[in-house]
PDB file of C-alpha atoms in Angstrom:
ATOM      1  CA  MET F   1       7.043  57.808  45.702  1.00 54.00           C
ATOM      2  CA  THR F   2       6.018  56.165  42.432  1.00 74.00           C
ATOM      3  CA  LEU F   3       4.514  52.680  42.363  1.00 82.00           C
ATOM      4  CA  VAL F   4       5.977  51.987  38.911  1.00 80.00           C
ATOM      5  CA  PRO F   5       9.300  50.065  39.007  1.00 80.00           C
ATOM      6  CA  GLU F   6      12.272  52.277  38.185  1.00 79.00           C
ATOM      7  CA  GLY F   7      13.149  52.323  34.497  1.00 78.00           C
ATOM      8  CA  MET F   8       9.888  50.641  33.515  1.00 85.00           C
ATOM      9  CA  ALA F   9       7.244  52.385  31.414  1.00 86.00           C
ATOM     10  CA  LEU F  10       3.658  52.402  32.649  1.00 89.00           C
ATOM     11  CA  SER F  11       2.611  50.613  29.450  1.00 90.00           C
ATOM     12  CA  SER F  12       5.145  47.847  30.141  1.00 90.00           C
ATOM     13  CA  LEU F  13       3.847  47.461  33.706  1.00 91.00           C
ATOM     14  CA  ALA F  14       0.269  47.237  32.419  1.00 92.00           C
ATOM     15  CA  ALA F  15       1.349  44.601  29.898  1.00 93.00           C
ATOM     16  CA  VAL F  16       3.040  42.472  32.590  1.00 93.00           C
ATOM     17  CA  VAL F  17      -0.084  42.678  34.776  1.00 93.00           C
ATOM     18  CA  ALA F  18      -2.259  41.660  31.804  1.00 94.00           C
ATOM     19  CA  ILE F  19       0.056  38.728  31.044  1.00 92.00           C
ATOM     20  CA  THR F  20      -0.116  37.672  34.712  1.00 91.00           C
ATOM     21  CA  LEU F  21      -3.922  37.770  34.627  1.00 91.00           C
ATOM     22  CA  LEU F  22      -3.995  35.571  31.520  1.00 88.00           C
ATOM     23  CA  ALA F  23      -1.342  33.183  32.842  1.00 85.00           C
ATOM     24  CA  GLY F  24      -3.019  32.888  36.233  1.00 83.00           C
ATOM     25  CA  TYR F  25      -6.398  32.153  34.674  1.00 84.00           C
ATOM     26  CA  LEU F  26      -5.047  29.521  32.293  1.00 79.00           C
ATOM     27  CA  HIS F  27      -3.012  27.964  35.098  1.00 75.00           C
ATOM     28  CA  THR F  28      -6.148  27.660  37.226  1.00 74.00           C
ATOM     29  CA  VAL F  29      -8.382  26.135  34.559  1.00 74.00           C
ATOM     30  CA  ALA F  30      -5.810  24.071  32.651  1.00 67.00           C
ATOM     31  CA  GLY F  31      -3.167  23.283  35.269  1.00 61.00           C
ATOM     32  CA  PHE F  32      -0.059  24.328  33.362  1.00 63.00           C
ATOM     33  CA  GLY F  33       2.797  26.568  34.465  1.00 68.00           C
ATOM     34  CA  ILE F  34       2.027  30.165  35.229  1.00 77.00           C
ATOM     35  CA  GLY F  35       5.744  30.920  35.213  1.00 81.00           C
ATOM     36  CA  MET F  36       6.338  29.715  31.649  1.00 81.00           C
ATOM     37  CA  ILE F  37       3.768  32.129  30.233  1.00 84.00           C
ATOM     38  CA  ILE F  38       4.732  35.156  32.331  1.00 88.00           C
ATOM     39  CA  ILE F  39       8.473  34.757  31.806  1.00 85.00           C
ATOM     40  CA  GLY F  40       8.211  33.582  28.195  1.00 83.00           C
ATOM     41  CA  VAL F  41       5.910  36.358  26.964  1.00 85.00           C
ATOM     42  CA  ALA F  42       7.232  39.237  29.088  1.00 87.00           C
ATOM     43  CA  SER F  43      10.880  38.480  28.347  1.00 83.00           C
ATOM     44  CA  GLY F  44      10.128  37.943  24.661  1.00 81.00           C
ATOM     45  CA  LEU F  45       8.535  41.404  24.531  1.00 85.00           C
ATOM     46  CA  GLU F  46      11.492  42.778  26.541  1.00 84.00           C
ATOM     47  CA  LEU F  47       9.163  44.338  29.126  1.00 89.00           C
ATOM     48  CA  VAL F  48      11.523  43.692  32.054  1.00 88.00           C
ATOM     49  CA  SER F  49      14.741  41.757  32.718  1.00 86.00           C
ATOM     50  CA  VAL F  50      14.628  37.975  33.027  1.00 84.00           C
ATOM     51  CA  ALA F  51      16.237  38.102  36.497  1.00 85.00           C
ATOM     52  CA  THR F  52      13.502  40.419  37.812  1.00 89.00           C
ATOM     53  CA  LEU F  53      10.743  38.349  36.220  1.00 89.00           C
ATOM     54  CA  VAL F  54      12.067  35.120  37.708  1.00 88.00           C
ATOM     55  CA  ALA F  55      12.250  36.653  41.193  1.00 91.00           C
ATOM     56  CA  VAL F  56       8.662  37.905  40.936  1.00 92.00           C
ATOM     57  CA  VAL F  57       7.340  34.604  39.560  1.00 89.00           C
ATOM     58  CA  SER F  58       9.022  32.792  42.465  1.00 89.00           C
ATOM     59  CA  LEU F  59       7.097  35.008  44.897  1.00 90.00           C
ATOM     60  CA  ILE F  60       3.815  34.365  43.034  1.00 87.00           C
ATOM     61  CA  THR F  61       4.408  30.599  43.052  1.00 83.00           C
ATOM     62  CA  LEU F  62       5.334  30.655  46.736  1.00 84.00           C
ATOM     63  CA  VAL F  63       2.117  32.466  47.673  1.00 81.00           C
ATOM     64  CA  ASN F  64      -0.045  30.162  45.537  1.00 76.00           C
ATOM     65  CA  SER F  65       1.595  27.084  47.058  1.00 77.00           C
ATOM     66  CA  ALA F  66       1.169  28.431  50.590  1.00 76.00           C
ATOM     67  CA  VAL F  67      -2.568  28.687  49.943  1.00 73.00           C
ATOM     68  CA  ALA F  68      -2.886  25.218  48.409  1.00 70.00           C
ATOM     69  CA  LEU F  69      -0.835  23.069  50.825  1.00 72.00           C
ATOM     70  CA  PRO F  70      -2.068  23.667  54.412  1.00 72.00           C
ATOM     71  CA  GLY F  71      -4.098  20.762  55.775  1.00 75.00           C
ATOM     72  CA  LYS F  72      -3.119  18.396  52.952  1.00 73.00           C
ATOM     73  CA  LEU F  73       0.477  17.460  53.733  1.00 73.00           C
ATOM     74  CA  HIS F  74      -0.628  14.165  55.318  1.00 75.00           C
ATOM     75  CA  HIS F  75      -1.311  12.864  51.792  1.00 75.00           C
ATOM     76  CA  LEU F  76       2.423  13.005  51.006  1.00 80.00           C
ATOM     77  CA  ASP F  77       5.173  10.481  51.700  1.00 81.00           C
ATOM     78  CA  GLY F  78       7.863  12.296  53.689  1.00 83.00           C
ATOM     79  CA  ARG F  79      10.623  10.242  52.040  1.00 87.00           C
ATOM     80  CA  HIS F  80       9.707  11.571  48.596  1.00 87.00           C
ATOM     81  CA  VAL F  81       9.542  15.176  49.802  1.00 87.00           C
ATOM     82  CA  LEU F  82      12.888  14.832  51.616  1.00 91.00           C
ATOM     83  CA  ALA F  83      14.564  13.280  48.570  1.00 91.00           C
ATOM     84  CA  LEU F  84      13.303  16.086  46.353  1.00 90.00           C
ATOM     85  CA  GLY F  85      14.555  18.639  48.852  1.00 90.00           C
ATOM     86  CA  LEU F  86      18.025  17.064  48.950  1.00 92.00           C
ATOM     87  CA  GLY F  87      18.242  17.512  45.184  1.00 91.00           C
ATOM     88  CA  ILE F  88      16.604  20.924  45.005  1.00 91.00           C
ATOM     89  CA  VAL F  89      18.455  22.915  47.679  1.00 89.00           C
ATOM     90  CA  PRO F  90      22.057  22.699  46.370  1.00 90.00           C
ATOM     91  CA  SER F  91      21.161  22.900  42.674  1.00 93.00           C
ATOM     92  CA  ILE F  92      19.106  26.090  43.039  1.00 92.00           C
ATOM     93  CA  GLY F  93      22.229  27.983  44.114  1.00 90.00           C
ATOM     94  CA  LEU F  94      23.976  26.829  40.925  1.00 92.00           C
ATOM     95  CA  GLY F  95      20.970  27.876  38.848  1.00 89.00           C
ATOM     96  CA  VAL F  96      20.816  31.366  40.383  1.00 89.00           C
ATOM     97  CA  TRP F  97      24.563  31.813  39.797  1.00 90.00           C
ATOM     98  CA  ALA F  98      24.208  30.672  36.166  1.00 88.00           C
ATOM     99  CA  LEU F  99      21.352  33.126  35.567  1.00 86.00           C
ATOM    100  CA  ASN F 100      23.341  36.041  36.985  1.00 84.00           C
ATOM    101  CA  TRP F 101      26.399  35.113  34.927  1.00 86.00           C
ATOM    102  CA  LEU F 102      24.455  34.670  31.693  1.00 82.00           C
ATOM    103  CA  SER F 103      22.492  37.899  32.249  1.00 79.00           C
ATOM    104  CA  VAL F 104      25.778  39.804  32.233  1.00 70.00           C
ATOM    105  CA  SER F 105      28.006  37.757  29.937  1.00 71.00           C
ATOM    106  CA  ALA F 106      25.786  35.919  27.441  1.00 79.00           C
ATOM    107  CA  GLU F 107      22.302  37.413  27.202  1.00 78.00           C
ATOM    108  CA  ALA F 108      21.664  35.903  23.756  1.00 79.00           C
ATOM    109  CA  LEU F 109      22.532  32.409  25.016  1.00 83.00           C
ATOM    110  CA  LEU F 110      20.237  32.999  28.003  1.00 81.00           C
ATOM    111  CA  MET F 111      17.361  33.834  25.654  1.00 83.00           C
ATOM    112  CA  LEU F 112      18.090  30.753  23.548  1.00 85.00           C
ATOM    113  CA  MET F 113      18.065  28.484  26.602  1.00 85.00           C
ATOM    114  CA  LEU F 114      14.908  30.105  27.944  1.00 83.00           C
ATOM    115  CA  GLY F 115      13.159  29.570  24.607  1.00 83.00           C
ATOM    116  CA  ALA F 116      14.185  25.912  24.512  1.00 85.00           C
ATOM    117  CA  LEU F 117      12.838  25.395  28.040  1.00 82.00           C
ATOM    118  CA  VAL F 118       9.514  27.099  27.252  1.00 82.00           C
ATOM    119  CA  PHE F 119       9.175  25.033  24.054  1.00 84.00           C
ATOM    120  CA  TYR F 120       9.876  21.823  25.973  1.00 80.00           C
ATOM    121  CA  GLY F 121       7.469  22.928  28.677  1.00 76.00           C
ATOM    122  CA  GLY F 122       4.741  23.298  26.061  1.00 75.00           C
ATOM    123  CA  LEU F 123       5.595  19.947  24.536  1.00 77.00           C
ATOM    124  CA  SER F 124       5.480  18.287  27.967  1.00 72.00           C
ATOM    125  CA  VAL F 125       1.878  19.484  28.414  1.00 65.00           C
ATOM    126  CA  GLY F 126       0.882  17.069  25.665  1.00 66.00           C
ATOM    127  CA  LEU F 127       3.067  14.154  26.779  1.00 66.00           C
ATOM    128  CA  ARG F 128       1.391  11.164  28.381  1.00 64.00           C
ATOM    129  CA  PRO F 129       4.188   9.340  30.235  1.00 65.00           C
ATOM    130  CA  ARG F 130       3.594   5.644  30.844  1.00 76.00           C
ATOM    131  CA  PRO F 131       3.346   4.929  34.599  1.00 77.00           C
ATOM    132  CA  ARG F 132       6.061   2.813  36.161  1.00 81.00           C
ATOM    133  CA  ALA F 133       5.244  -0.562  37.722  1.00 83.00           C
ATOM    134  CA  GLN F 134       6.660   0.611  41.073  1.00 87.00           C
ATOM    135  CA  VAL F 135       7.275   3.971  42.726  1.00 87.00           C
ATOM    136  CA  SER F 136      10.802   5.229  42.063  1.00 87.00           C
ATOM    137  CA  ALA F 137      13.458   4.927  44.755  1.00 89.00           C
ATOM    138  CA  PRO F 138      14.336   8.064  46.776  1.00 88.00           C
ATOM    139  CA  ALA F 139      17.485   8.451  44.653  1.00 90.00           C
ATOM    140  CA  GLY F 140      15.288   8.904  41.572  1.00 89.00           C
ATOM    141  CA  PHE F 141      13.362  11.684  43.301  1.00 89.00           C
ATOM    142  CA  ALA F 142      16.646  13.301  44.363  1.00 92.00           C
ATOM    143  CA  VAL F 143      17.999  13.319  40.785  1.00 91.00           C
ATOM    144  CA  SER F 144      14.724  14.768  39.505  1.00 89.00           C
ATOM    145  CA  GLY F 145      14.880  17.344  42.310  1.00 89.00           C
ATOM    146  CA  ALA F 146      18.393  18.367  41.257  1.00 92.00           C
ATOM    147  CA  MET F 147      17.262  18.987  37.665  1.00 89.00           C
ATOM    148  CA  THR F 148      14.206  20.808  38.958  1.00 88.00           C
ATOM    149  CA  GLY F 149      16.284  23.001  41.257  1.00 89.00           C
ATOM    150  CA  LEU F 150      18.703  23.916  38.468  1.00 89.00           C
ATOM    151  CA  LEU F 151      15.916  25.024  36.136  1.00 86.00           C
ATOM    152  CA  GLY F 152      14.028  26.676  38.973  1.00 86.00           C
ATOM    153  CA  GLY F 153      17.138  28.578  40.014  1.00 87.00           C
ATOM    154  CA  MET F 154      17.856  29.780  36.497  1.00 87.00           C
ATOM    155  CA  PHE F 155      14.386  30.504  35.167  1.00 84.00           C
ATOM    156  CA  GLY F 156      11.879  30.049  37.982  1.00 80.00           C
ATOM    157  CA  MET F 157      10.300  27.253  35.899  1.00 78.00           C
ATOM    158  CA  PRO F 158      10.917  23.956  37.697  1.00 74.00           C
ATOM    159  CA  GLY F 159       8.005  22.213  36.015  1.00 69.00           C
ATOM    160  CA  PRO F 160       9.029  20.001  33.061  1.00 73.00           C
ATOM    161  CA  PRO F 161      11.399  17.451  34.687  1.00 77.00           C
ATOM    162  CA  ILE F 162       9.467  17.021  37.924  1.00 80.00           C
ATOM    163  CA  ILE F 163       6.079  16.889  36.189  1.00 78.00           C
ATOM    164  CA  TYR F 164       7.266  14.104  33.897  1.00 79.00           C
ATOM    165  CA  HIS F 165       8.863  12.214  36.801  1.00 82.00           C
ATOM    166  CA  CYS F 166       5.828  12.479  39.084  1.00 81.00           C
ATOM    167  CA  TYR F 167       3.291  11.479  36.457  1.00 79.00           C
ATOM    168  CA  ARG F 168       5.270   8.297  35.838  1.00 83.00           C
ATOM    169  CA  GLN F 169       4.683   7.236  39.433  1.00 84.00           C
ATOM    170  CA  PRO F 170       1.823   4.776  40.183  1.00 86.00           C
ATOM    171  CA  LEU F 171       0.328   7.172  42.724  1.00 83.00           C
ATOM    172  CA  PRO F 172      -3.161   8.692  43.111  1.00 83.00           C
ATOM    173  CA  ARG F 173      -3.654  11.820  40.978  1.00 78.00           C
ATOM    174  CA  GLU F 174      -4.279  13.978  44.066  1.00 77.00           C
ATOM    175  CA  THR F 175      -1.027  12.791  45.643  1.00 83.00           C
ATOM    176  CA  ILE F 176       0.869  13.684  42.469  1.00 81.00           C
ATOM    177  CA  ARG F 177      -0.750  17.126  42.382  1.00 79.00           C
ATOM    178  CA  LEU F 178       0.197  17.830  45.993  1.00 81.00           C
ATOM    179  CA  LEU F 179       3.723  16.487  45.464  1.00 84.00           C
ATOM    180  CA  LEU F 180       4.184  18.903  42.571  1.00 82.00           C
ATOM    181  CA  ILE F 181       2.851  21.818  44.624  1.00 80.00           C
ATOM    182  CA  ALA F 182       5.229  20.908  47.474  1.00 84.00           C
ATOM    183  CA  CYS F 183       8.116  20.760  45.000  1.00 85.00           C
ATOM    184  CA  PHE F 184       7.217  24.170  43.532  1.00 83.00           C
ATOM    185  CA  ALA F 185       6.915  25.605  47.059  1.00 84.00           C
ATOM    186  CA  MET F 186      10.381  24.318  48.019  1.00 88.00           C
ATOM    187  CA  THR F 187      11.917  25.573  44.784  1.00 88.00           C
ATOM    188  CA  SER F 188      10.355  29.032  45.031  1.00 88.00           C
ATOM    189  CA  GLY F 189      11.053  29.362  48.755  1.00 89.00           C
ATOM    190  CA  VAL F 190      14.697  28.318  48.572  1.00 90.00           C
ATOM    191  CA  ARG F 191      15.291  30.420  45.457  1.00 91.00           C
ATOM    192  CA  THR F 192      13.789  33.473  47.148  1.00 91.00           C
ATOM    193  CA  LEU F 193      16.113  32.935  50.138  1.00 91.00           C
ATOM    194  CA  TYR F 194      19.150  32.610  47.851  1.00 89.00           C
ATOM    195  CA  VAL F 195      18.260  35.739  45.883  1.00 89.00           C
ATOM    196  CA  GLY F 196      17.329  37.708  48.999  1.00 89.00           C
ATOM    197  CA  ALA F 197      20.614  36.806  50.715  1.00 87.00           C
ATOM    198  CA  GLY F 198      22.452  38.118  47.644  1.00 84.00           C
ATOM    199  CA  GLY F 199      20.555  41.390  47.633  1.00 84.00           C
ATOM    200  CA  GLY F 200      18.525  40.473  44.551  1.00 83.00           C
ATOM    201  CA  LEU F 201      15.115  41.306  46.036  1.00 89.00           C
ATOM    202  CA  ASP F 202      15.407  44.998  45.244  1.00 88.00           C
ATOM    203  CA  ALA F 203      12.735  47.684  44.998  1.00 88.00           C
ATOM    204  CA  GLN F 204      11.978  46.799  41.368  1.00 90.00           C
ATOM    205  CA  VAL F 205      11.123  43.211  42.325  1.00 91.00           C
ATOM    206  CA  TRP F 206       8.867  44.232  45.222  1.00 92.00           C
ATOM    207  CA  LEU F 207       7.070  46.925  43.228  1.00 92.00           C
ATOM    208  CA  LEU F 208       6.403  44.525  40.355  1.00 93.00           C
ATOM    209  CA  ALA F 209       5.220  41.914  42.869  1.00 92.00           C
ATOM    210  CA  LEU F 210       2.899  44.547  44.376  1.00 92.00           C
ATOM    211  CA  TRP F 211       1.022  44.598  41.065  1.00 93.00           C
ATOM    212  CA  THR F 212       1.325  40.998  39.914  1.00 93.00           C
ATOM    213  CA  LEU F 213       0.465  39.166  43.150  1.00 92.00           C
ATOM    214  CA  PRO F 214      -3.077  40.645  43.326  1.00 91.00           C
ATOM    215  CA  ALA F 215      -3.456  40.000  39.578  1.00 91.00           C
ATOM    216  CA  ALA F 216      -2.531  36.332  40.042  1.00 88.00           C
ATOM    217  CA  ALA F 217      -4.939  36.025  42.987  1.00 86.00           C
ATOM    218  CA  LEU F 218      -7.761  37.630  40.978  1.00 89.00           C
ATOM    219  CA  ALA F 219      -7.073  35.352  38.019  1.00 87.00           C
ATOM    220  CA  THR F 220      -7.145  32.293  40.285  1.00 82.00           C
ATOM    221  CA  TRP F 221     -10.514  33.341  41.703  1.00 85.00           C
ATOM    222  CA  ALA F 222     -11.894  34.024  38.208  1.00 86.00           C
ATOM    223  CA  GLY F 223     -10.684  30.672  36.932  1.00 82.00           C
ATOM    224  CA  ARG F 224     -12.468  28.833  39.742  1.00 78.00           C
ATOM    225  CA  ARG F 225     -15.604  30.949  39.579  1.00 84.00           C
ATOM    226  CA  TYR F 226     -15.899  31.297  35.805  1.00 85.00           C
ATOM    227  CA  PRO F 227     -14.310  28.332  34.001  1.00 81.00           C
ATOM    228  CA  PRO F 228     -14.329  28.530  30.189  1.00 80.00           C
ATOM    229  CA  PRO F 229     -17.092  26.725  28.247  1.00 80.00           C
ATOM    230  CA  CYS F 230     -14.738  24.160  26.699  1.00 74.00           C
ATOM    231  CA  SER F 231     -13.119  20.875  27.617  1.00 72.00           C
ATOM    232  CA  ALA F 232      -9.929  20.489  29.633  1.00 64.00           C
ATOM    233  CA  GLU F 233      -8.389  18.574  26.737  1.00 70.00           C
ATOM    234  CA  LEU F 234      -8.926  21.518  24.375  1.00 77.00           C
ATOM    235  CA  LEU F 235      -7.303  23.828  26.933  1.00 73.00           C
ATOM    236  CA  ARG F 236      -4.298  21.508  27.157  1.00 71.00           C
ATOM    237  CA  ARG F 237      -3.891  21.619  23.384  1.00 76.00           C
ATOM    238  CA  VAL F 238      -4.167  25.410  23.348  1.00 77.00           C
ATOM    239  CA  ALA F 239      -1.626  25.573  26.184  1.00 74.00           C
ATOM    240  CA  MET F 240       0.764  23.271  24.359  1.00 77.00           C
ATOM    241  CA  LEU F 241       0.542  25.240  21.112  1.00 82.00           C
ATOM    242  CA  THR F 242       0.857  28.624  22.847  1.00 80.00           C
ATOM    243  CA  LEU F 243       3.964  27.686  24.809  1.00 80.00           C
ATOM    244  CA  MET F 244       5.616  26.055  21.799  1.00 83.00           C
ATOM    245  CA  ILE F 245       5.026  29.213  19.735  1.00 85.00           C
ATOM    246  CA  ILE F 246       6.432  31.410  22.526  1.00 83.00           C
ATOM    247  CA  GLY F 247       9.439  29.108  22.921  1.00 83.00           C
ATOM    248  CA  THR F 248      10.116  29.051  19.171  1.00 87.00           C
ATOM    249  CA  GLY F 249      10.066  32.858  19.062  1.00 85.00           C
ATOM    250  CA  LEU F 250      12.544  33.088  21.939  1.00 84.00           C
ATOM    251  CA  VAL F 251      14.834  30.496  20.344  1.00 87.00           C
ATOM    252  CA  ILE F 252      14.824  32.412  17.045  1.00 88.00           C
ATOM    253  CA  ASP F 253      15.574  35.708  18.809  1.00 83.00           C
ATOM    254  CA  GLY F 254      18.413  34.149  20.786  1.00 81.00           C
ATOM    255  CA  ALA F 255      19.863  32.404  17.737  1.00 86.00           C
ATOM    256  CA  MET F 256      19.776  35.609  15.666  1.00 85.00           C
ATOM    257  CA  ALA F 257      21.463  37.551  18.467  1.00 78.00           C
ATOM    258  CA  LEU F 258      24.184  34.900  18.717  1.00 77.00           C
ATOM    259  CA  TRP F 259      24.658  34.965  14.948  1.00 80.00           C
ATOM    260  CA  GLN F 260      25.038  38.753  14.911  1.00 74.00           C
ATOM    261  CA  TYR F 261      27.460  38.542  17.825  1.00 64.00           C
TER     262      TYR F 261
END
């Protein structure tokens, strides 16, 4: 039995593992989305299908969240978590369905949308939202959760809308960080259940996860043990520029494919 996913070259597998190492390290030291880099770069290089990448990234995010949350849930307001969940759960199903439909019927449009999301994700790294005077009502968290679930279901990248919403709240920074982790855990967990129930967690997903999960764990350890000799602000700027370049490339590829079609 081979440990290389079916239909995937060994060089492509090595490239995905290398991308995961880089994304995991940058995520640890700079705090921006591991999923945006893995999915953006690997799909742009056409190393593996977007659907497979999203399923694997969901597993990586779920494992990372499971490590970060235990013992810290008492810092969270249950009303906010519940409101996010009420928005996330139904919208993820719609996102997964949209991804499956676009993967078959409109691959160029899928690439265009993915590029726009990655570009916006990079732009959001540099945004400094002004905090609200009061914490948003549960309905606001539910609406943000619905947008997050839709994007998480389609691309495994729930970050931009919920990050912007949470950082506008007049809450302690640690509470915001834990709220985001809880949101990512819910999104990844529910998405994995949806995909698994539909038979989407096939051998290719599990074999790719077999390689990328240890790579993400190693990168996380390296990022904590050996942080880079530069400021966090410089890393944020590098992250913003990198994601915007990746997103622009994906948008151009998708637009050219649509034009040729």
